[in-house]
C-alpha positions as a printed NumPy array, in Angstrom:
array([[ -0.083,  -0.12 ,  -0.11 ],
       [  1.394,   3.469,  -0.876],
       [  2.021,   5.821,   1.878],
       [  0.534,   9.252,   1.802],
       [  3.073,  11.683,   3.132],
       [  2.069,  15.304,   3.843],
       [  4.315,  18.258,   4.432],
       [  2.407,  20.631,   6.795],
       [  4.478,  23.623,   5.703],
       [  4.665,  25.964,   2.707],
       [  8.772,  26.376,   3.071],
       [ 10.321,  25.929,  -0.363],
       [ 13.535,  25.032,   1.471],
       [ 11.916,  22.146,   3.424],
       [ 10.249,  20.763,   0.129],
       [ 13.426,  21.063,  -1.704],
       [ 15.316,  19.189,   1.063],
       [ 12.965,  16.506,   0.938],
       [ 12.888,  16.086,  -2.836],
       [ 16.844,  15.935,  -2.831],
       [ 16.548,  12.868,  -0.556],
       [ 14.011,  11.284,  -2.681],
       [ 10.848,  12.023,  -1.195],
       [  8.121,  13.821,  -2.89 ],
       [  5.44 ,  14.874,  -0.039],
       [  2.02 ,  16.195,  -0.699],
       [  1.987,  20.005,   0.632],
       [ -0.879,  21.001,   2.821],
       [ -0.22 ,  24.572,   4.568],
       [ -1.44 ,  24.47 ,   8.14 ],
       [ -2.615,  27.945,   8.418],
       [ -1.546,  28.003,  11.804],
       [ -0.956,  32.004,  12.863],
       [  2.535,  31.658,  14.602],
       [  2.633,  35.396,  16.311],
       [ -0.058,  34.384,  19.041],
       [  2.115,  31.206,  20.264],
       [  4.549,  31.389,  23.265],
       [  6.371,  28.966,  25.178],
       [  8.93 ,  28.798,  27.881],
       [ 12.04 ,  28.627,  25.737],
       [ 12.771,  28.973,  22.14 ],
       [ 13.222,  25.178,  21.655],
       [ 10.021,  24.334,  23.131],
       [  8.497,  27.179,  20.829],
       [  9.68 ,  25.52 ,  17.698],
       [  8.428,  22.057,  19.117],
       [  5.029,  23.516,  19.844],
       [  4.527,  25.411,  16.512],
       [  5.442,  22.364,  14.666],
       [  2.886,  20.12 ,  16.704],
       [  0.162,  23.028,  16.173],
       [  0.888,  22.706,  12.37 ],
       [  0.727,  18.906,  12.132],
       [ -2.606,  18.712,  14.196],
       [ -4.157,  21.65 ,  12.116],
       [ -3.536,  19.541,   8.862],
       [ -4.557,  16.329,  10.321],
       [ -7.958,  17.705,  11.696],
       [ -8.895,  18.464,   7.857],
       [ -8.027,  15.152,   6.254],
       [-10.469,  12.743,   5.334],
       [ -7.993,   9.887,   4.545],
       [ -5.103,   8.249,   6.69 ],
       [ -1.874,   9.988,   6.262],
       [  1.496,  10.508,   7.843],
       [  1.921,  14.193,   8.502],
       [  4.965,  16.13 ,   9.291],
       [  4.893,  19.424,  10.818],
       [  8.194,  21.614,  11.153],
       [  8.859,  24.987,  12.661],
       [ 12.169,  26.774,  12.936],
       [ 13.379,  29.426,  15.943],
       [ 16.808,  31.114,  16.211],
       [ 17.847,  31.51 ,  19.827],
       [ 20.048,  34.333,  20.308],
       [ 20.874,  35.465,  24.018],
       [ 18.296,  33.272,  25.298],
       [ 15.311,  34.903,  22.881],
       [ 13.438,  33.339,  20.43 ],
       [ 13.6  ,  35.08 ,  16.533],
       [ 11.409,  33.921,  13.902],
       [ 11.064,  35.859,  10.469],
       [ 11.836,  39.731,  10.947],
       [  9.044,  40.623,   8.347],
       [ 10.387,  44.195,   7.724],
       [ 13.672,  45.453,   6.472],
       [ 14.341,  47.529,   9.475],
       [ 13.856,  44.535,  11.737],
       [ 16.186,  42.461,   9.619],
       [ 18.85 ,  45.203,   9.654],
       [ 18.77 ,  45.429,  13.262],
       [ 18.695,  41.591,  13.62 ],
       [ 21.927,  41.257,  11.482],
       [ 23.832,  44.114,  13.45 ],
       [ 23.171,  41.887,  16.664],
       [ 24.056,  38.746,  15.265],
       [ 27.141,  39.533,  13.217],
       [ 30.506,  38.027,  14.457],
       [ 28.527,  35.92 ,  17.008],
       [ 27.085,  32.364,  17.656],
       [ 23.28 ,  31.304,  17.761],
       [ 21.359,  28.193,  17.914],
       [ 18.745,  27.281,  15.344],
       [ 16.27 ,  24.991,  16.551],
       [ 13.615,  23.173,  14.342],
       [ 10.739,  21.237,  15.971],
       [  9.175,  18.151,  14.1  ],
       [  6.015,  16.706,  14.859],
       [  5.223,  13.359,  12.973],
       [  1.535,  12.131,  13.19 ],
       [  0.75 ,   8.801,  11.717],
       [ -3.101,   8.612,  11.705],
       [ -3.092,   4.899,  10.727],
       [ -0.958,   4.059,  13.798],
       [ -2.621,   6.961,  15.811],
       [  0.912,   8.033,  17.028],
       [  1.996,  11.564,  17.654],
       [  5.906,  11.903,  18.008],
       [  7.522,  15.374,  18.911],
       [ 11.255,  16.046,  18.505],
       [ 13.687,  18.956,  18.528],
       [ 16.924,  19.301,  16.883],
       [ 19.026,  22.135,  17.539],
       [ 22.39 ,  23.455,  15.591],
       [ 24.9  ,  26.11 ,  16.578],
       [ 25.519,  28.654,  13.933],
       [ 28.355,  30.835,  13.778],
       [ 27.851,  34.26 ,  11.89 ],
       [ 30.535,  36.108,   9.918],
       [ 31.349,  39.809,  11.051],
       [ 29.172,  41.522,   8.133],
       [ 29.923,  45.106,   7.327],
       [ 26.909,  47.672,   7.19 ],
       [ 26.959,  47.65 ,   3.51 ],
       [ 26.667,  43.807,   3.294],
       [ 23.742,  43.93 ,   5.705],
       [ 22.189,  46.552,   3.614],
       [ 22.781,  44.737,   0.37 ],
       [ 21.478,  41.283,   2.018],
       [ 18.516,  42.888,   3.43 ],
       [ 17.53 ,  44.652,  -0.151],
       [ 17.365,  41.005,  -1.716],
       [ 14.263,  40.432,   0.687],
       [ 15.568,  36.936,   1.51 ],
       [ 16.114,  37.463,   5.379],
       [ 12.706,  39.066,   5.734],
       [ 10.807,  35.692,   5.042],
       [ 13.079,  32.968,   6.958],
       [ 13.503,  32.136,  10.681],
       [ 16.412,  34.141,  12.107],
       [ 16.836,  36.482,   9.053],
       [ 19.343,  34.094,   7.333],
       [ 19.626,  31.098,   5.095],
       [ 22.468,  28.561,   4.817],
       [ 21.416,  27.469,   1.364],
       [ 20.805,  30.731,  -0.25 ],
       [ 22.017,  34.073,  -0.39 ],
       [ 23.098,  34.014,   3.204],
       [ 25.373,  31.094,   3.03 ],
       [ 28.683,  33.241,   2.58 ],
       [ 27.49 ,  34.796,   5.835],
       [ 27.383,  31.537,   7.96 ],
       [ 31.139,  30.649,   8.903],
       [ 30.549,  27.451,  10.535],
       [ 27.825,  25.169,  11.916],
       [ 27.889,  22.535,  14.801],
       [ 25.156,  19.882,  14.126],
       [ 23.118,  18.733,  11.427],
       [ 23.271,  21.123,   8.282],
       [ 19.513,  20.217,   6.975],
       [ 18.527,  21.21 ,  10.265],
       [ 19.566,  24.783,   9.539],
       [ 17.854,  24.581,   6.197],
       [ 14.508,  23.816,   8.169],
       [ 14.309,  19.878,   8.566],
       [ 16.516,  17.376,   9.966],
       [ 16.635,  14.211,   7.604],
       [ 18.465,  11.997,  10.096],
       [ 15.831,  12.854,  12.792],
       [ 12.955,  12.525,  10.356],
       [ 14.226,   9.048,   9.479],
       [ 14.338,   7.896,  13.093],
       [ 10.835,   9.272,  13.756],
       [  9.318,   7.301,  10.681],
       [ 10.799,   4.085,  11.857],
       [  9.253,   4.628,  15.283],
       [  5.877,   4.568,  13.211],
       [  6.992,   1.568,  11.013],
       [  7.897,   3.35 ,   8.046],
       [ 11.325,   2.609,   6.617],
       [ 12.808,   5.469,   4.694],
       [ 13.142,   3.799,   1.465],
       [  9.531,   2.93 ,   1.496],
       [  8.926,   6.818,   0.67 ],
       [ 11.16 ,   6.768,  -2.382],
       [  8.863,   7.082,  -5.477],
       [  8.729,   7.886,  -8.975],
       [  6.159,   9.984, -10.792],
       [  3.958,   7.176, -11.635],
       [  3.634,   3.531, -12.337],
       [  3.617,   3.977, -16.187],
       [  7.162,   3.125, -17.189],
       [  7.223,   1.71 , -20.508],
       [  9.285,  -1.203, -21.726],
       [ 10.469,  -1.768, -25.441],
       [  7.496,  -3.692, -26.27 ],
       [  5.282,  -0.776, -25.471],
       [  7.72 ,   1.93 , -26.99 ],
       [  8.189,  -0.019, -30.212],
       [  4.503,   0.127, -30.865],
       [  3.521,   3.295, -29.211],
       [  3.162,   5.564, -32.221],
       [  1.28 ,   3.292, -34.485],
       [ -1.171,   2.62 , -31.578],
       [ -1.78 ,   6.28 , -30.675],
       [ -2.653,   7.759, -33.886],
       [  0.829,   8.142, -35.558],
       [  2.367,  11.463, -36.91 ],
       [ -1.12 ,  12.791, -38.032],
       [ -2.31 ,  13.028, -34.419],
       [  1.293,  14.181, -33.374],
       [  1.261,  16.851, -36.009],
       [ -2.378,  17.943, -34.758],
       [ -1.173,  18.035, -30.989],
       [  1.869,  19.844, -31.933],
       [  0.147,  22.581, -33.907],
       [ -2.258,  23.068, -31.126],
       [  0.646,  23.273, -28.487],
       [  2.45 ,  25.71 , -30.677],
       [ -0.413,  28.178, -30.728],
       [ -0.264,  28.559, -26.918],
       [  3.758,  28.834, -26.795],
       [  5.696,  31.858, -26.718],
       [  7.899,  32.21 , -29.965],
       [ 11.598,  31.776, -29.818],
       [ 12.023,  30.386, -26.4  ],
       [ 13.178,  27.316, -24.691],
       [ 10.61 ,  24.368, -24.289],
       [ 10.742,  21.598, -22.159],
       [  8.487,  18.514, -22.978],
       [  7.694,  16.274, -19.88 ],
       [  7.14 ,  12.562, -20.563],
       [  8.609,  13.299, -24.135],
       [  7.924,   9.482, -25.084],
       [  9.167,   8.638, -28.328],
       [  9.704,  12.214, -29.237],
       [  7.117,  12.133, -32.012],
       [  5.255,  15.479, -30.472],
       [  8.4  ,  17.044, -29.879],
       [  9.817,  16.462, -33.29 ],
       [  6.96 ,  18.197, -34.853],
       [  7.31 ,  21.07 , -32.301],
       [ 10.697,  21.412, -33.646],
       [  9.701,  21.503, -36.917],
       [  7.199,  24.403, -36.117],
       [ 10.207,  26.494, -35.126],
       [ 10.642,  25.65 , -31.363],
       [ 13.793,  24.683, -29.545],
       [ 12.502,  21.625, -27.656],
       [ 14.185,  19.539, -24.851],
       [ 12.579,  16.311, -23.388],
       [ 12.603,  14.196, -20.25 ],
       [ 11.23 ,  10.933, -19.577],
       [ 11.692,   8.077, -16.882],
       [ 11.301,   5.338, -19.498],
       [ 14.467,   4.526, -21.186],
       [ 12.946,   2.352, -23.86 ],
       [ 10.945,   5.629, -24.948],
       [ 13.929,   7.807, -24.847],
       [ 15.995,   5.365, -27.259],
       [ 13.254,   6.209, -29.86 ],
       [ 13.131,   9.986, -28.753],
       [ 16.902,  10.633, -29.094],
       [ 16.712,   9.489, -32.922],
       [ 14.144,  12.41 , -33.471],
       [ 15.616,  14.921, -30.814],
       [ 19.396,  14.038, -30.891],
       [ 21.165,  15.524, -28.079],
       [ 18.071,  16.92 , -26.487],
       [ 16.663,  14.373, -24.21 ],
       [ 17.547,  12.953, -20.825],
       [ 16.338,  10.595, -18.351],
       [ 14.461,  12.313, -15.597],
       [ 11.421,  12.328, -13.147],
       [  9.029,  14.962, -13.97 ],
       [  8.949,  15.718, -10.089],
       [ 12.708,  16.147,  -9.795],
       [ 13.773,  17.779, -12.978],
       [ 17.674,  18.307, -13.466],
       [ 17.317,  22.005, -14.313],
       [ 17.809,  25.196, -12.25 ],
       [ 15.237,  27.543, -11.009],
       [ 13.647,  29.713, -13.636],
       [ 15.526,  28.442, -16.712],
       [ 12.391,  27.403, -19.062],
       [ 10.263,  29.754, -21.167],
       [  7.711,  26.807, -21.618],
       [  6.963,  23.347, -20.354],
       [  4.836,  21.135, -22.157],
       [  2.927,  18.135, -20.811],
       [  0.817,  15.895, -23.451],
       [ -0.703,  12.82 , -21.984],
       [  0.901,  12.745, -18.772],
       [ -1.128,  14.278, -15.883],
       [ -3.972,  11.939, -16.31 ],
       [ -1.581,   8.716, -15.679],
       [ -0.495,  10.023, -12.441],
       [ -1.765,   9.191,  -8.65 ],
       [ -1.153,  13.143,  -7.729],
       [ -0.249,  15.474, -10.268],
       [  0.548,  18.339,  -7.903],
       [  4.354,  17.316,  -7.323],
       [  4.581,  17.723, -11.372],
       [  2.827,  21.235, -11.327],
       [  4.876,  22.342,  -8.307],
       [  8.241,  21.362, -10.232],
       [  6.744,  23.094, -13.437],
       [  6.276,  26.525, -11.382],
       [  9.792,  26.055, -10.012],
       [ 11.557,  25.893, -13.376],
       [  9.383,  28.318, -15.317],
       [ 10.71 ,  32.09 , -15.694],
       [  8.18 ,  34.822, -14.897],
       [  5.758,  35.122, -17.476],
       [  6.857,  31.601, -18.649],
       [  3.809,  29.218, -19.77 ],
       [  2.911,  25.681, -18.774],
       [  0.804,  23.817, -21.644],
       [ -0.887,  20.705, -20.892],
       [ -3.955,  18.453, -21.976],
       [ -6.623,  18.154, -19.719],
       [ -9.639,  16.045, -18.946],
       [ -8.34 ,  13.337, -21.536],
       [-10.368,  10.51 , -20.122],
       [-13.59 ,  12.214, -20.61 ],
       [-12.964,  13.361, -24.112],
       [-12.521,   9.636, -24.968],
       [-15.307,   8.537, -23.068],
       [-17.577,  11.217, -25.074],
       [-16.358,  10.079, -28.531],
       [-17.244,   6.461, -27.418],
       [-20.904,   7.612, -26.257],
       [-20.279,   7.395, -22.901],
       [-20.944,   9.797, -20.271],
       [-18.053,  11.323, -17.855],
       [-16.387,   9.305, -15.199],
       [-17.401,  10.174, -11.615],
       [-13.875,   9.589, -10.399],
       [-12.09 ,  13.052, -11.334],
       [ -8.906,  12.491, -12.94 ],
       [ -5.621,  14.107, -11.691],
       [ -5.713,  15.949, -15.265],
       [ -9.414,  17.418, -14.427],
       [ -9.569,  21.105, -15.303],
       [-10.955,  22.112, -12.072],
       [ -8.293,  20.096, -10.025],
       [ -5.395,  21.689, -12.26 ],
       [ -6.674,  25.258, -11.824],
       [ -6.904,  25.024,  -7.939],
       [ -3.301,  23.185,  -7.657],
       [ -1.713,  25.458, -10.129],
       [ -2.937,  28.787,  -8.288],
       [ -1.128,  27.387,  -5.233],
       [  2.228,  27.817,  -7.204],
       [  1.692,  30.95 ,  -8.835],
       [  0.37 ,  29.633, -12.19 ],
       [ -2.811,  31.158, -13.634],
       [ -4.946,  29.761, -16.467],
       [ -4.941,  32.289, -19.574],
       [ -5.185,  30.359, -22.427],
       [ -6.759,  27.27 , -24.209],
       [ -7.331,  25.479, -27.376],
       [ -8.163,  22.008, -28.731],
       [ -6.934,  19.263, -31.1  ],
       [ -8.687,  16.077, -32.698],
       [ -7.834,  12.551, -31.989],
       [ -8.101,   9.357, -33.956],
       [-11.546,   8.202, -35.108],
       [-13.008,   5.734, -32.693],
       [-15.054,   2.61 , -33.243],
       [-18.224,   4.773, -32.988],
       [-17.067,   6.912, -35.998],
       [-16.402,  10.011, -33.624],
       [-13.091,  11.629, -32.978],
       [-12.641,  12.709, -29.555],
       [-11.76 ,  16.454, -29.2  ],
       [ -8.854,  16.843, -26.589],
       [ -8.83 ,  20.198, -24.638],
       [ -5.257,  21.972, -24.255],
       [ -4.793,  24.623, -21.536],
       [ -2.423,  27.127, -20.838],
       [ -0.892,  28.271, -17.649],
       [  1.281,  31.544, -17.158],
       [  3.969,  32.102, -14.297],
       [  2.838,  35.03 , -12.293]])
């Protein structure tokens, strides 16, 4: 049975830490208002906030899940410090911290609803800060980064050069202790490798790959799909195609003047794609793309999202790699389009590519629906051809 693992935090750093360790959590923001919470010391405050976050998410779940809540607090001179929120507060904080040492506490609360267990732990790491000049402090505050992170610094971002040493777990300073989480999961009966997963169970072998094009409408359908996709793409940009498959649609997009790169988790499919897109395809999971932030002008997914058990991790990764004003073009409601062509009604069980679901999830990651078109599929046994919707989201 697959494990539903939920991260009760909106922190990009925590999500990135888990992804780098091979775990793709479902993200549900708790909505806990931190400013009203107090505790007897900074460590207990971090642990209490983590517990409140996890409990808030669990209270709204309808299915069993394993939920992780985390919160970080910097202890300095015995006092707790969270996010400074304003530039003046951040500057004052850094003038106090420079050349000195603090302790970064991260509270962890793991609730497993199946086992009915709640674990609360604290990880603490000593952080040594560089002796920054006033100009360096002003420049760092101007970036905006220290305003939105606990303690007004990062060790994995722009603030990295201002941390001279740490004593303890590096990942804890980022916002989540991986060794501690592994031990907590073991206590509720979950081995760490059980949470490693790929995008979906659809990893096609050569038997499928060799006949894939012919059984899916061949070049005619690929050309129709590519023309529709092209009508929604910015011109002259870099296009990344997820689940590129045999490269048949990607090659048609290239013929229309696009620079296309493709990724897929099926090496059998990629053997065909590399012939059509030589030097432009790679093996990669769509939830862990080997691409730096904000590098793509457009991301395309044709016949991917309906295959997934959870399309949100893919959408989150798309938002990460898209530049501002970049676009995500994807097919939607594929199953219903095919059912209508077969004279059947819609499926009551909504797919992960259902348009209402995609719009809601995309909005959480700054993607706004702003375009749509359709293209025809191959004729069915009923004599009717399905009309496949194609939608475009823009990165705000």
